[in-house]
Amino acid sequence: MALSKDIYQALETIVGAKNISQDKGVLETYRCIASQSSAHYGPYDHKTPLHQAVLLPATTAEVQKIVRICNKYNIKFKASSTFWSAMGFIDTDYAIQLDMRRMRSIEIDDRNMFAVVEPYAIGAVVQAEAMKVGLTLNVPGVGCSSSPLASTSG
């Protein structure tokens, strides 16, 4: 079942025409490779789900609007920042992929020693910003090229 034209247009209204795609070539680049996926069927038929659309939201408000549309029309969605593992990809064909790369802001509160980061703010950049105000970031997990959110969320 493909997204209807009305649903696609509603999503496009949220993120803008440049930040949504149903182009088969674009969708294939976001498809999880079979060797990382537990969603393939059988030892030889490595089918992994193909998205109905890929969206690149820029704000939490856009993400909220997208989620509301997904809930209204029973569309699954998956948000991911670095796509380093199969958990960042969809698990069914009737789903959309949210690529969080436009959400990369970092706010350092040096007085209270904490940072507020968006999903695509990678550890190395957060560390560089923290160092500017005399702080440091200990990056657990997969290292400085990944989101601290993914490393610290449980």
PDB file of C-alpha atoms in Angstrom:
ATOM      1  CA  MET A   1       0.000   0.000   0.000  1.00  0.00           C
ATOM      2  CA  ALA A   2       1.564   3.281  -1.115  1.00  0.00           C
ATOM      3  CA  LEU A   3       1.088   6.664   0.493  1.00  0.00           C
ATOM      4  CA  SER A   4      -1.817   8.515  -1.026  1.00  0.00           C
ATOM      5  CA  LYS A   5      -1.156  11.779  -2.809  1.00  0.00           C
ATOM      6  CA  ASP A   6      -2.997  13.659  -0.024  1.00  0.00           C
ATOM      7  CA  ILE A   7      -0.834  12.149   2.713  1.00  0.00           C
ATOM      8  CA  TYR A   8       2.359  12.841   0.755  1.00  0.00           C
ATOM      9  CA  GLN A   9       1.290  16.457   0.180  1.00  0.00           C
ATOM     10  CA  ALA A  10       0.485  16.881   3.884  1.00  0.00           C
ATOM     11  CA  LEU A  11       3.971  15.644   4.782  1.00  0.00           C
ATOM     12  CA  GLU A  12       5.536  17.826   2.089  1.00  0.00           C
ATOM     13  CA  THR A  13       3.755  20.867   3.553  1.00  0.00           C
ATOM     14  CA  ILE A  14       5.522  20.193   6.851  1.00  0.00           C
ATOM     15  CA  VAL A  15       9.125  19.735   5.663  1.00  0.00           C
ATOM     16  CA  GLY A  16       9.117  21.410   2.250  1.00  0.00           C
ATOM     17  CA  ALA A  17       9.513  19.867  -1.194  1.00  0.00           C
ATOM     18  CA  LYS A  18      13.327  19.683  -0.941  1.00  0.00           C
ATOM     19  CA  ASN A  19      13.157  17.639   2.267  1.00  0.00           C
ATOM     20  CA  ILE A  20      10.875  14.761   1.239  1.00  0.00           C
ATOM     21  CA  SER A  21      11.233  12.173  -1.477  1.00  0.00           C
ATOM     22  CA  GLN A  22       9.515   9.145  -2.968  1.00  0.00           C
ATOM     23  CA  ASP A  23      12.126   8.794  -5.701  1.00  0.00           C
ATOM     24  CA  LYS A  24      13.028   5.087  -6.009  1.00  0.00           C
ATOM     25  CA  GLY A  25      16.757   5.880  -6.148  1.00  0.00           C
ATOM     26  CA  VAL A  26      16.578   7.921  -2.949  1.00  0.00           C
ATOM     27  CA  LEU A  27      14.466   5.288  -1.199  1.00  0.00           C
ATOM     28  CA  GLU A  28      16.955   2.551  -2.128  1.00  0.00           C
ATOM     29  CA  THR A  29      19.822   4.515  -0.557  1.00  0.00           C
ATOM     30  CA  TYR A  30      17.923   4.479   2.738  1.00  0.00           C
ATOM     31  CA  ARG A  31      17.121   0.770   2.584  1.00  0.00           C
ATOM     32  CA  CYS A  32      18.886  -1.292   5.243  1.00  0.00           C
ATOM     33  CA  ILE A  33      21.471  -3.630   3.771  1.00  0.00           C
ATOM     34  CA  ALA A  34      20.493  -7.259   4.173  1.00  0.00           C
ATOM     35  CA  SER A  35      23.605  -8.202   6.140  1.00  0.00           C
ATOM     36  CA  GLN A  36      22.526  -5.792   8.908  1.00  0.00           C
ATOM     37  CA  SER A  37      18.862  -6.715   8.864  1.00  0.00           C
ATOM     38  CA  SER A  38      16.916  -9.369  10.707  1.00  0.00           C
ATOM     39  CA  ALA A  39      13.948  -8.540   8.461  1.00  0.00           C
ATOM     40  CA  HIS A  40      15.124 -10.564   5.447  1.00  0.00           C
ATOM     41  CA  TYR A  41      13.332 -13.762   4.521  1.00  0.00           C
ATOM     42  CA  GLY A  42      15.255 -16.995   4.084  1.00  0.00           C
ATOM     43  CA  PRO A  43      18.916 -17.626   3.452  1.00  0.00           C
ATOM     44  CA  TYR A  44      18.899 -16.433  -0.181  1.00  0.00           C
ATOM     45  CA  ASP A  45      16.037 -13.968  -0.544  1.00  0.00           C
ATOM     46  CA  HIS A  46      17.422 -10.960   1.288  1.00  0.00           C
ATOM     47  CA  LYS A  47      14.370  -8.717   1.108  1.00  0.00           C
ATOM     48  CA  THR A  48      14.463  -5.693   3.343  1.00  0.00           C
ATOM     49  CA  PRO A  49      11.567  -3.241   3.602  1.00  0.00           C
ATOM     50  CA  LEU A  50      11.400  -0.257   1.262  1.00  0.00           C
ATOM     51  CA  HIS A  51      10.155   3.079   2.590  1.00  0.00           C
ATOM     52  CA  GLN A  52       7.138   4.915   1.242  1.00  0.00           C
ATOM     53  CA  ALA A  53       8.994   8.207   1.656  1.00  0.00           C
ATOM     54  CA  VAL A  54      12.054   9.730   3.272  1.00  0.00           C
ATOM     55  CA  LEU A  55      11.677  13.000   5.197  1.00  0.00           C
ATOM     56  CA  LEU A  56      14.290  15.330   6.665  1.00  0.00           C
ATOM     57  CA  PRO A  57      12.620  17.351   9.435  1.00  0.00           C
ATOM     58  CA  ALA A  58      14.433  20.407  10.825  1.00  0.00           C
ATOM     59  CA  THR A  59      12.639  21.005  14.131  1.00  0.00           C
ATOM     60  CA  THR A  60      10.867  19.149  16.903  1.00  0.00           C
ATOM     61  CA  ALA A  61       7.664  20.888  15.806  1.00  0.00           C
ATOM     62  CA  GLU A  62       8.018  19.328  12.343  1.00  0.00           C
ATOM     63  CA  VAL A  63       8.634  15.901  13.895  1.00  0.00           C
ATOM     64  CA  GLN A  64       5.503  16.289  16.036  1.00  0.00           C
ATOM     65  CA  LYS A  65       3.397  17.169  12.981  1.00  0.00           C
ATOM     66  CA  ILE A  66       4.799  14.198  11.053  1.00  0.00           C
ATOM     67  CA  VAL A  67       4.030  11.837  13.941  1.00  0.00           C
ATOM     68  CA  ARG A  68       0.470  13.155  14.138  1.00  0.00           C
ATOM     69  CA  ILE A  69      -0.076  12.386  10.445  1.00  0.00           C
ATOM     70  CA  CYS A  70       1.486   8.935  10.878  1.00  0.00           C
ATOM     71  CA  ASN A  71      -0.808   8.207  13.813  1.00  0.00           C
ATOM     72  CA  LYS A  72      -3.862   9.485  11.955  1.00  0.00           C
ATOM     73  CA  TYR A  73      -3.219   7.244   8.925  1.00  0.00           C
ATOM     74  CA  ASN A  74      -1.591   4.308  10.772  1.00  0.00           C
ATOM     75  CA  ILE A  75       1.765   4.775   9.049  1.00  0.00           C
ATOM     76  CA  LYS A  76       4.836   3.411  10.780  1.00  0.00           C
ATOM     77  CA  PHE A  77       7.897   5.627  10.955  1.00  0.00           C
ATOM     78  CA  LYS A  78      11.487   5.373  12.070  1.00  0.00           C
ATOM     79  CA  ALA A  79      13.781   8.231  12.989  1.00  0.00           C
ATOM     80  CA  SER A  80      17.527   7.807  12.727  1.00  0.00           C
ATOM     81  CA  SER A  81      20.570  10.014  12.829  1.00  0.00           C
ATOM     82  CA  THR A  82      23.694   8.115  11.796  1.00  0.00           C
ATOM     83  CA  PHE A  83      22.178   4.856  10.433  1.00  0.00           C
ATOM     84  CA  TRP A  84      25.041   2.824  11.932  1.00  0.00           C
ATOM     85  CA  SER A  85      22.932  -0.242  12.606  1.00  0.00           C
ATOM     86  CA  ALA A  86      19.764  -2.014  11.538  1.00  0.00           C
ATOM     87  CA  MET A  87      17.856  -0.486  14.456  1.00  0.00           C
ATOM     88  CA  GLY A  88      17.818   2.829  12.572  1.00  0.00           C
ATOM     89  CA  PHE A  89      15.818   1.434   9.672  1.00  0.00           C
ATOM     90  CA  ILE A  90      12.147   0.614   9.134  1.00  0.00           C
ATOM     91  CA  ASP A  91      10.861  -2.927   9.603  1.00  0.00           C
ATOM     92  CA  THR A  92       7.871  -2.890   7.239  1.00  0.00           C
ATOM     93  CA  ASP A  93       7.136  -1.626   3.731  1.00  0.00           C
ATOM     94  CA  TYR A  94       4.328   0.713   4.791  1.00  0.00           C
ATOM     95  CA  ALA A  95       6.540   3.129   6.698  1.00  0.00           C
ATOM     96  CA  ILE A  96       8.439   6.368   6.294  1.00  0.00           C
ATOM     97  CA  GLN A  97      12.023   7.101   7.269  1.00  0.00           C
ATOM     98  CA  LEU A  98      12.922  10.269   9.147  1.00  0.00           C
ATOM     99  CA  ASP A  99      16.510  11.330   8.538  1.00  0.00           C
ATOM    100  CA  MET A 100      17.411  13.667  11.393  1.00  0.00           C
ATOM    101  CA  ARG A 101      20.512  15.222   9.768  1.00  0.00           C
ATOM    102  CA  ARG A 102      18.982  18.719   9.677  1.00  0.00           C
ATOM    103  CA  MET A 103      18.563  18.637  13.466  1.00  0.00           C
ATOM    104  CA  ARG A 104      22.058  19.372  14.764  1.00  0.00           C
ATOM    105  CA  SER A 105      21.863  22.285  17.191  1.00  0.00           C
ATOM    106  CA  ILE A 106      23.808  22.268  20.440  1.00  0.00           C
ATOM    107  CA  GLU A 107      23.218  24.438  23.489  1.00  0.00           C
ATOM    108  CA  ILE A 108      25.865  24.331  26.221  1.00  0.00           C
ATOM    109  CA  ASP A 109      24.865  25.499  29.702  1.00  0.00           C
ATOM    110  CA  ASP A 110      28.302  25.949  31.248  1.00  0.00           C
ATOM    111  CA  ARG A 111      26.969  27.188  34.587  1.00  0.00           C
ATOM    112  CA  ASN A 112      24.955  24.003  35.200  1.00  0.00           C
ATOM    113  CA  MET A 113      27.340  21.839  33.129  1.00  0.00           C
ATOM    114  CA  PHE A 114      24.894  20.224  30.708  1.00  0.00           C
ATOM    115  CA  ALA A 115      24.195  20.249  27.004  1.00  0.00           C
ATOM    116  CA  VAL A 116      20.941  20.122  25.086  1.00  0.00           C
ATOM    117  CA  VAL A 117      21.579  18.449  21.741  1.00  0.00           C
ATOM    118  CA  GLU A 118      19.475  17.490  18.762  1.00  0.00           C
ATOM    119  CA  PRO A 119      19.745  14.027  17.162  1.00  0.00           C
ATOM    120  CA  TYR A 120      22.418  14.836  14.563  1.00  0.00           C
ATOM    121  CA  ALA A 121      24.755  16.660  16.926  1.00  0.00           C
ATOM    122  CA  ILE A 122      27.677  14.241  16.918  1.00  0.00           C
ATOM    123  CA  GLY A 123      29.909  13.699  19.938  1.00  0.00           C
ATOM    124  CA  ALA A 124      32.993  15.373  18.440  1.00  0.00           C
ATOM    125  CA  VAL A 125      31.113  18.621  17.793  1.00  0.00           C
ATOM    126  CA  VAL A 126      29.522  18.569  21.252  1.00  0.00           C
ATOM    127  CA  GLN A 127      33.011  18.021  22.723  1.00  0.00           C
ATOM    128  CA  ALA A 128      34.435  20.950  20.731  1.00  0.00           C
ATOM    129  CA  GLU A 129      31.644  23.249  21.919  1.00  0.00           C
ATOM    130  CA  ALA A 130      32.046  22.076  25.522  1.00  0.00           C
ATOM    131  CA  MET A 131      35.786  22.738  25.418  1.00  0.00           C
ATOM    132  CA  LYS A 132      35.149  26.345  24.393  1.00  0.00           C
ATOM    133  CA  VAL A 133      33.643  26.929  27.852  1.00  0.00           C
ATOM    134  CA  GLY A 134      36.092  24.768  29.813  1.00  0.00           C
ATOM    135  CA  LEU A 135      34.004  21.581  29.914  1.00  0.00           C
ATOM    136  CA  THR A 136      34.480  18.117  28.463  1.00  0.00           C
ATOM    137  CA  LEU A 137      32.274  15.329  27.159  1.00  0.00           C
ATOM    138  CA  ASN A 138      32.956  11.690  27.856  1.00  0.00           C
ATOM    139  CA  VAL A 139      31.585   9.868  24.827  1.00  0.00           C
ATOM    140  CA  PRO A 140      30.464   6.325  25.677  1.00  0.00           C
ATOM    141  CA  GLY A 141      29.429   3.750  23.153  1.00  0.00           C
ATOM    142  CA  VAL A 142      30.465   3.926  19.519  1.00  0.00           C
ATOM    143  CA  GLY A 143      32.552   7.094  19.698  1.00  0.00           C
ATOM    144  CA  CYS A 144      32.784  10.666  18.588  1.00  0.00           C
ATOM    145  CA  SER A 145      31.249  10.311  15.116  1.00  0.00           C
ATOM    146  CA  SER A 146      27.898   9.223  16.548  1.00  0.00           C
ATOM    147  CA  SER A 147      25.168  11.037  18.368  1.00  0.00           C
ATOM    148  CA  PRO A 148      25.615  11.213  22.149  1.00  0.00           C
ATOM    149  CA  LEU A 149      21.854  10.581  22.304  1.00  0.00           C
ATOM    150  CA  ALA A 150      22.248   7.116  20.818  1.00  0.00           C
ATOM    151  CA  SER A 151      25.176   6.343  23.112  1.00  0.00           C
ATOM    152  CA  THR A 152      23.445   7.353  26.322  1.00  0.00           C
ATOM    153  CA  SER A 153      19.806   6.451  25.757  1.00  0.00           C
ATOM    154  CA  GLY A 154      18.750   3.133  27.149  1.00  0.00           C
TER     155      GLY A 154
END
